[in-house]
mmCIF file of C-alpha atoms in Angstrom:
data_model
loop_
_atom_site.group_PDB
_atom_site.id
_atom_site.type_symbol
_atom_site.label_atom_id
_atom_site.label_comp_id
_atom_site.label_asym_id
_atom_site.label_seq_id
_atom_site.Cartn_x
_atom_site.Cartn_y
_atom_site.Cartn_z
ATOM 1 C CA MET A 1 -7.163 -13.865 -25.017
ATOM 2 C CA GLN A 2 -4.989 -16.997 -24.628
ATOM 3 C CA GLU A 3 -1.839 -14.702 -24.908
ATOM 4 C CA TYR A 4 -3.080 -12.572 -22.145
ATOM 5 C CA LEU A 5 -3.573 -15.589 -19.780
ATOM 6 C CA THR A 6 -0.368 -16.900 -20.332
ATOM 7 C CA GLU A 7 1.305 -13.935 -19.113
ATOM 8 C CA LEU A 8 -1.093 -13.652 -16.441
ATOM 9 C CA ARG A 9 0.456 -16.258 -13.393
ATOM 10 C CA PRO A 10 -0.148 -15.812 -9.913
ATOM 11 C CA SER A 11 2.609 -13.881 -8.224
ATOM 12 C CA TRP A 12 2.308 -15.624 -4.685
ATOM 13 C CA GLY A 13 5.459 -17.545 -3.357
ATOM 14 C CA ASN A 14 7.754 -16.506 -6.733
ATOM 15 C CA ARG A 15 9.233 -13.374 -7.808
ATOM 16 C CA MET A 16 8.754 -11.542 -11.238
ATOM 17 C CA ALA A 17 11.796 -10.382 -13.231
ATOM 18 C CA GLY A 18 12.335 -6.268 -13.175
ATOM 19 C CA ILE A 19 9.761 -5.935 -9.742
ATOM 20 C CA GLU A 20 13.193 -6.249 -7.830
ATOM 21 C CA GLY A 21 14.850 -3.923 -9.603
ATOM 22 C CA LEU A 22 11.886 -1.187 -9.276
ATOM 23 C CA ARG A 23 11.579 -2.169 -5.135
ATOM 24 C CA ALA A 24 15.257 -1.089 -5.026
ATOM 25 C CA ILE A 25 14.448 2.172 -6.798
ATOM 26 C CA ALA A 26 11.254 2.649 -4.525
ATOM 27 C CA ALA A 27 13.280 1.946 -1.188
ATOM 28 C CA LEU A 28 15.881 4.197 -2.344
ATOM 29 C CA SER A 29 13.621 7.273 -2.967
ATOM 30 C CA VAL A 30 11.954 6.845 0.136
ATOM 31 C CA VAL A 31 15.621 7.009 2.163
ATOM 32 C CA LEU A 32 16.523 10.033 0.309
ATOM 33 C CA TYR A 33 13.294 11.826 0.702
ATOM 34 C CA HIS A 34 13.241 11.366 4.304
ATOM 35 C CA VAL A 35 17.241 12.091 4.625
ATOM 36 C CA LYS A 36 16.303 15.471 2.964
ATOM 37 C CA LEU A 37 13.372 15.750 5.177
ATOM 38 C CA ASP A 38 14.852 15.463 8.563
ATOM 39 C CA ALA A 39 18.493 15.247 8.279
ATOM 40 C CA THR A 40 19.364 18.393 6.377
ATOM 41 C CA THR A 41 18.525 22.104 6.329
ATOM 42 C CA GLN A 42 20.430 22.249 2.584
ATOM 43 C CA ASP A 43 18.256 23.918 0.238
ATOM 44 C CA TYR A 44 19.399 21.724 -2.863
ATOM 45 C CA THR A 45 18.555 23.346 -6.134
ATOM 46 C CA GLY A 46 19.757 21.883 -9.777
ATOM 47 C CA PRO A 47 19.614 18.326 -10.590
ATOM 48 C CA ILE A 48 19.902 16.889 -7.413
ATOM 49 C CA GLY A 49 17.174 19.307 -5.826
ATOM 50 C CA ASN A 50 15.089 17.936 -8.547
ATOM 51 C CA LEU A 51 15.754 14.585 -7.815
ATOM 52 C CA LEU A 52 15.365 15.110 -4.019
ATOM 53 C CA ALA A 53 12.215 16.517 -4.709
ATOM 54 C CA PHE A 54 10.655 13.699 -6.424
ATOM 55 C CA ALA A 55 12.274 11.120 -4.089
ATOM 56 C CA ASP A 56 8.716 11.176 -2.263
ATOM 57 C CA GLN A 57 7.206 9.307 -4.966
ATOM 58 C CA GLY A 58 9.012 6.503 -4.013
ATOM 59 C CA LEU A 59 6.171 5.610 -1.738
ATOM 60 C CA THR A 60 3.987 5.534 -4.744
ATOM 61 C CA LEU A 61 5.862 3.466 -6.909
ATOM 62 C CA PHE A 62 5.724 1.149 -3.436
ATOM 63 C CA PHE A 63 2.193 1.316 -3.669
ATOM 64 C CA VAL A 64 1.692 0.467 -7.428
ATOM 65 C CA LEU A 65 3.934 -2.236 -7.271
ATOM 66 C CA SER A 66 1.912 -3.637 -4.411
ATOM 67 C CA GLY A 67 -1.474 -3.187 -6.257
ATOM 68 C CA PHE A 68 -0.096 -4.815 -8.896
ATOM 69 C CA LEU A 69 1.306 -8.442 -7.416
ATOM 70 C CA LEU A 70 -1.549 -8.604 -5.040
ATOM 71 C CA PHE A 71 -4.063 -7.936 -7.728
ATOM 72 C CA ARG A 72 -2.668 -10.514 -10.324
ATOM 73 C CA PRO A 73 -3.714 -13.729 -9.078
ATOM 74 C CA PHE A 74 -7.135 -12.515 -8.690
ATOM 75 C CA ALA A 75 -7.385 -11.287 -12.307
ATOM 76 C CA THR A 76 -5.819 -14.091 -13.498
ATOM 77 C CA ALA A 77 -8.607 -16.445 -11.959
ATOM 78 C CA VAL A 78 -11.309 -14.286 -13.300
ATOM 79 C CA LEU A 79 -9.772 -14.060 -16.733
ATOM 80 C CA GLN A 80 -9.427 -18.025 -16.225
ATOM 81 C CA ASN A 81 -13.078 -18.463 -15.342
ATOM 82 C CA ARG A 82 -11.557 -19.956 -12.020
ATOM 83 C CA PRO A 83 -12.361 -19.613 -8.482
ATOM 84 C CA LEU A 84 -10.591 -16.553 -6.710
ATOM 85 C CA PRO A 85 -7.995 -17.394 -4.149
ATOM 86 C CA SER A 86 -9.050 -17.974 -0.891
ATOM 87 C CA VAL A 87 -9.311 -14.522 0.927
ATOM 88 C CA ARG A 88 -8.939 -16.157 4.345
ATOM 89 C CA ARG A 89 -5.456 -17.009 3.086
ATOM 90 C CA TYR A 90 -5.172 -13.642 1.590
ATOM 91 C CA ALA A 91 -6.339 -11.610 4.497
ATOM 92 C CA PHE A 92 -3.800 -13.732 6.902
ATOM 93 C CA ASN A 93 -1.101 -12.937 4.889
ATOM 94 C CA ARG A 94 -1.606 -9.267 4.601
ATOM 95 C CA PHE A 95 -2.297 -9.424 8.446
ATOM 96 C CA LEU A 96 1.250 -11.548 9.133
ATOM 97 C CA ARG A 97 2.806 -8.630 6.635
ATOM 98 C CA ILE A 98 2.228 -5.823 8.596
ATOM 99 C CA ALA A 99 1.145 -6.453 12.048
ATOM 100 C CA PRO A 100 3.821 -8.437 14.227
ATOM 101 C CA ALA A 101 6.296 -5.771 12.921
ATOM 102 C CA TYR A 102 4.357 -2.832 13.541
ATOM 103 C CA LEU A 103 2.793 -3.731 17.047
ATOM 104 C CA ALA A 104 6.163 -4.327 18.026
ATOM 105 C CA ILE A 105 8.082 -1.074 17.092
ATOM 106 C CA PHE A 106 4.637 0.840 18.246
ATOM 107 C CA VAL A 107 4.640 -0.478 21.626
ATOM 108 C CA VAL A 108 8.457 0.068 22.036
ATOM 109 C CA ALA A 109 8.555 3.687 20.239
ATOM 110 C CA ALA A 110 4.691 4.835 22.015
ATOM 111 C CA LEU A 111 4.615 3.100 25.099
ATOM 112 C CA ILE A 112 8.404 2.522 26.062
ATOM 113 C CA PHE A 113 10.543 5.447 24.980
ATOM 114 C CA GLY A 114 7.834 8.031 24.469
ATOM 115 C CA ALA A 115 9.365 8.786 20.824
ATOM 116 C CA VAL A 116 5.948 9.270 18.943
ATOM 117 C CA TYR A 117 3.416 11.664 18.256
ATOM 118 C CA ILE A 118 1.323 12.257 21.287
ATOM 119 C CA GLN A 119 -1.287 14.663 19.355
ATOM 120 C CA GLY A 120 -2.443 14.817 15.956
ATOM 121 C CA SER A 121 -1.251 16.788 13.197
ATOM 122 C CA THR A 122 -3.032 20.092 14.185
ATOM 123 C CA HIS A 123 -0.963 20.313 17.198
ATOM 124 C CA GLY A 124 2.211 20.475 14.775
ATOM 125 C CA MET A 125 5.042 17.987 14.183
ATOM 126 C CA GLY A 126 7.964 20.076 16.639
ATOM 127 C CA ALA A 127 9.769 18.271 19.584
ATOM 128 C CA ASP A 128 6.872 19.759 21.813
ATOM 129 C CA ASN A 129 4.725 17.274 20.359
ATOM 130 C CA ILE A 130 6.611 13.778 21.109
ATOM 131 C CA GLY A 131 6.504 11.526 24.044
ATOM 132 C CA ARG A 132 4.467 8.689 25.509
ATOM 133 C CA LEU A 133 0.919 8.187 24.546
ATOM 134 C CA THR A 134 -1.287 8.293 27.441
ATOM 135 C CA ASP A 135 -4.593 8.372 25.970
ATOM 136 C CA PRO A 136 -6.117 5.052 25.708
ATOM 137 C CA GLY A 137 -8.545 6.039 22.709
ATOM 138 C CA LYS A 138 -5.250 7.026 20.986
ATOM 139 C CA ILE A 139 -3.428 3.875 21.524
ATOM 140 C CA LEU A 140 -6.241 1.441 20.460
ATOM 141 C CA ALA A 141 -6.628 3.956 17.286
ATOM 142 C CA ASN A 142 -2.820 3.479 16.584
ATOM 143 C CA ILE A 143 -2.811 -0.376 17.460
ATOM 144 C CA LEU A 144 -6.094 -0.963 14.966
ATOM 145 C CA LEU A 145 -4.519 1.594 12.631
ATOM 146 C CA VAL A 146 -7.663 3.747 12.331
ATOM 147 C CA GLN A 147 -6.100 6.782 13.591
ATOM 148 C CA THR A 148 -6.200 8.512 10.212
ATOM 149 C CA TYR A 149 -9.912 8.481 10.448
ATOM 150 C CA ILE A 150 -10.433 10.166 13.680
ATOM 151 C CA PRO A 151 -10.082 14.144 13.630
ATOM 152 C CA GLY A 152 -7.970 15.125 16.038
ATOM 153 C CA TYR A 153 -5.607 11.552 15.661
ATOM 154 C CA VAL A 154 -4.587 11.755 12.183
ATOM 155 C CA MET A 155 -0.684 11.681 12.765
ATOM 156 C CA SER A 156 -0.773 10.429 16.379
ATOM 157 C CA GLY A 157 1.357 7.747 17.199
ATOM 158 C CA LEU A 158 3.931 6.877 14.781
ATOM 159 C CA GLY A 159 3.802 9.123 11.932
ATOM 160 C CA VAL A 160 4.740 7.488 8.945
ATOM 161 C CA SER A 161 1.838 4.719 9.812
ATOM 162 C CA TRP A 162 -0.639 6.769 8.138
ATOM 163 C CA SER A 163 0.610 4.897 4.771
ATOM 164 C CA LEU A 164 -0.456 1.679 6.462
ATOM 165 C CA THR A 165 -3.779 2.939 6.878
ATOM 166 C CA ALA A 166 -4.088 3.618 3.048
ATOM 167 C CA GLU A 167 -2.408 0.090 2.734
ATOM 168 C CA ILE A 168 -5.153 -1.658 4.713
ATOM 169 C CA ALA A 169 -7.810 0.092 2.983
ATOM 170 C CA PHE A 170 -6.654 -1.111 -0.416
ATOM 171 C CA TYR A 171 -6.684 -4.592 1.057
ATOM 172 C CA VAL A 172 -9.678 -4.827 2.103
ATOM 173 C CA ALA A 173 -10.918 -3.381 -1.482
ATOM 174 C CA LEU A 174 -9.019 -5.611 -3.436
ATOM 175 C CA PRO A 175 -10.849 -8.389 -3.048
ATOM 176 C CA LEU A 176 -14.158 -6.729 -3.642
ATOM 177 C CA ILE A 177 -13.211 -5.482 -6.554
ATOM 178 C CA ALA A 178 -12.370 -8.859 -7.937
ATOM 179 C CA LEU A 179 -15.658 -10.219 -6.846
ATOM 180 C CA HIS A 180 -17.240 -7.791 -8.906
ATOM 181 C CA ALA A 181 -14.981 -8.442 -11.984
ATOM 182 C CA ALA A 182 -15.846 -12.054 -11.690
ATOM 183 C CA ARG A 183 -19.742 -11.184 -11.583
ATOM 184 C CA ALA A 184 -19.358 -8.950 -14.439
ATOM 185 C CA VAL A 185 -17.903 -11.945 -16.465
ATOM 186 C CA LYS A 186 -20.344 -14.210 -15.600
ATOM 187 C CA SER A 187 -23.488 -11.955 -16.926
ATOM 188 C CA GLY A 188 -21.461 -10.618 -19.582
ATOM 189 C CA ARG A 189 -20.678 -6.929 -18.667
ATOM 190 C CA ASN A 190 -17.304 -7.109 -20.243
ATOM 191 C CA ARG A 191 -16.534 -3.696 -20.262
ATOM 192 C CA VAL A 192 -17.044 -3.239 -16.242
ATOM 193 C CA ALA A 193 -14.554 -6.350 -16.058
ATOM 194 C CA ALA A 194 -12.158 -4.606 -18.254
ATOM 195 C CA LEU A 195 -11.962 -1.799 -16.095
ATOM 196 C CA CYS A 196 -11.424 -3.869 -12.968
ATOM 197 C CA LEU A 197 -8.965 -5.673 -14.627
ATOM 198 C CA ALA A 198 -7.070 -3.248 -16.633
ATOM 199 C CA PRO A 199 -4.450 -3.000 -13.682
ATOM 200 C CA VAL A 200 -2.957 -6.238 -14.308
ATOM 201 C CA ASP A 201 -2.993 -5.404 -18.485
ATOM 202 C CA ASP A 202 0.886 -5.601 -19.255
ATOM 203 C CA ARG A 203 0.789 -3.379 -22.319
ATOM 204 C CA GLY A 204 -1.356 -1.046 -20.638
ATOM 205 C CA ARG A 205 -4.619 -1.798 -23.226
ATOM 206 C CA ALA A 206 -7.730 -2.214 -21.319
ATOM 207 C CA CYS A 207 -9.533 -2.444 -24.666
ATOM 208 C CA ALA A 208 -7.417 -5.810 -25.368
ATOM 209 C CA TYR A 209 -9.401 -7.824 -23.290
ATOM 210 C CA ASP A 210 -11.843 -9.929 -25.173
ATOM 211 C CA LEU A 211 -13.747 -11.546 -22.563
ATOM 212 C CA GLY A 212 -16.918 -11.954 -25.014
#
């Protein structure tokens, strides 16, 4: 197990080789996808069409990278039988990562300029569904980023914020998964722990963890 422990270093506060390049690919993919979606009506075919059609997976890559980097310190602690990182600090860092920028953009777009979706996706995504949010319930739901869970509110406000709702769900689940893995290791349920820790195995082999 030692060879794996030397590889699983906490990633908070430093950068990992290769990750920045993947982030650049993910960001460029998202930009290309939205340019194709919102700024052109041309139907591309051939290699360019295939590339643009696949560009929406840039967001998937962002999710994978985020999960890998955030879970890595927790997995390191479990594998080295150390206390888990501070959940309070982790939650505060995630809050600072999302809330200030999102709330500022939401207030400007939804309450000042009136440039957001005023109804849910069931009312369509056309120009007639764009305006200023006035419904207190929708405003509160969007501020708390829970609109995706409320029928009729889905895709209201900033349409792209649905991805933040998904991120927050993962942020909540991550320390719970780590806690379950830590308890599994202590109780000798190594297969359960291996499944929980598999995402951080650089070689992609859950069976490589000899936790016994």
